[in-house]
Amino acid sequence: MTTIKYDQGNSPYGLIKEIFNWYPSSYPAAERKLLFKLDLSILIFACLCFFVKFLDQTNISNAYVSGLKEDFGLYGNELNYFNVFYYVAYVVFQIPGMLLMSRPKLARWLLPTLEVLWGLCTFAQSRVTNVHQLYACRFLVGMLEAPVFAGTHFILGSWYSGPELFKRAGTWFICNPLGSMISGYLQAAAYTNLSGVGGMAGWRWLFIIDGIFTLPIAVAGFLVFPGIPDSPKPFYFTDGDIALAKSRLARFNIRKPGKLNLDVFKRTLQRWHIWIFVFCYICMIISGYPESYMNLWLKEEGFSVVQINQLPTVTYAINIVASWLGTTLAAIYPSWSVYTSATTCIAFSAICMIIWDIPKPLKFVAWYLFGMSGCLSPILYSTVNTVVKGDSEERALILGSMMTFGYSFQIWAPLLLFPTAGPNGAPRWRIGWPVSLTFHLLLWAGFITAILMHRRE
């Protein structure tokens, strides 16, 4: 579906050349220049925006193990409740945000505006005095983050197609693990160097640092983020650039936005796309939940606060490589083969966690191999953009629905499958790890089904 051929007789040199071939020589000079402008505007803003979002998402877990738990006396399932409040808002505002993103006049300004409001809420998390205030902050943060992830995929799918899309989606997605990885180092540095500064605990400073990062990114977004091709033209695009971009859409059979009415829901529900892709993302959310909680295992094993924050960053480093390289290879080789390889590594790690009583070095390997999951999400979302490129509103609805229904499981499933405390609690998760393995295999089966269904069309 998305594979391409590379030169040099399928040699390693030809493969490496194709991996880094972002501006094909077969394209006219004007089109290569347009792609470069798009990369500078969309990718830089989207990457920075995504980076601070995942910096925040990891901050709450790192803060929990770096003093927040003791400061507020959190010895129950409060960490799960932080996620519940966040994901309730994330789910409720997902589809409305995505449908707004499909409107040309709003698409250019929506994400930068939400970025400003989100930054203010991030600052507020550093000043909370009790757990209930933090619950409220997590709800507001989830509401403002709702359309960012799927919305960026929608924007990428509105300008790029085929191998262009896969390569850029993988590059953009590395900011997920990059934010999570840097959060560990920042939390370790804040705990060591900022504890007590200004009369605040070290974990509070991480939210302040995150907020400081956010506001300049929002300002840059107002200046450079282009929205979709039919949005108001930013200053750095010429009329010729916009005309060329729209001609590319026609060439790639990407339909421009049409009317937003009830017919969008009717025609979407009558097709197979939404059912299989939403199923895949539900499986991804349930299966991936425990993979980012290596820090809870390290805390149980008695590692120092600095080690608890730094050792999991190896997983994020592997995640970065898998996200970029795996998604790029899915544009060169059959995407199902890359998905199968990553799923095999993840299944091995899940089996190790189910057994649990294994040598400590092997358990480190198992935790780190979960980083191979980095390519699964960008490949899945790029496949949605490719399969449903002929209907802009359906594409927006599917992307929003994937997030809505996927993360609706994030609200309640962790409380049952991955509780923080109790006999089946973290990080052993006697029930959770077998369920995680099962849903990883179901995700793989759903993705293969989508590929086969698309080939039949």
PDB file of C-alpha atoms in Angstrom, residues 84-96 142-143 146 400 403-411:
ATOM      1  CA  VAL A  84      -8.740   9.450  34.848  1.00  0.00           C
ATOM      2  CA  PHE A  85      -9.430  13.197  35.135  1.00  0.00           C
ATOM      3  CA  TYR A  86      -7.040  13.903  32.274  1.00  0.00           C
ATOM      4  CA  TYR A  87      -8.513  11.306  29.940  1.00  0.00           C
ATOM      5  CA  VAL A  88     -12.166  12.102  30.699  1.00  0.00           C
ATOM      6  CA  ALA A  89     -11.593  15.599  29.316  1.00  0.00           C
ATOM      7  CA  TYR A  90      -9.388  14.216  26.537  1.00  0.00           C
ATOM      8  CA  VAL A  91     -12.174  11.904  25.395  1.00  0.00           C
ATOM      9  CA  VAL A  92     -15.065  14.376  25.672  1.00  0.00           C
ATOM     10  CA  PHE A  93     -13.384  17.128  23.644  1.00  0.00           C
ATOM     11  CA  GLN A  94     -11.674  14.906  21.053  1.00  0.00           C
ATOM     12  CA  ILE A  95     -14.245  14.684  18.234  1.00  0.00           C
ATOM     13  CA  PRO A  96     -15.435  18.326  18.548  1.00  0.00           C
ATOM     14  CA  GLY A 142      -6.642  17.041  28.996  1.00  0.00           C
ATOM     15  CA  MET A 143      -9.332  19.284  27.511  1.00  0.00           C
ATOM     16  CA  ALA A 146      -7.514  16.881  23.080  1.00  0.00           C
ATOM     17  CA  GLY A 400     -11.018  11.869  16.443  1.00  0.00           C
ATOM     18  CA  MET A 403      -8.677   8.981  20.196  1.00  0.00           C
ATOM     19  CA  THR A 404     -12.127   9.239  21.804  1.00  0.00           C
ATOM     20  CA  PHE A 405     -12.911   5.553  22.046  1.00  0.00           C
ATOM     21  CA  GLY A 406      -9.308   4.523  22.588  1.00  0.00           C
ATOM     22  CA  TYR A 407      -8.798   6.839  25.514  1.00  0.00           C
ATOM     23  CA  SER A 408     -12.278   6.143  26.914  1.00  0.00           C
ATOM     24  CA  PHE A 409     -10.759   2.801  27.893  1.00  0.00           C
ATOM     25  CA  GLN A 410      -7.866   4.685  29.472  1.00  0.00           C
ATOM     26  CA  ILE A 411     -10.372   6.178  31.924  1.00  0.00           C
TER      27      ILE A 411
END
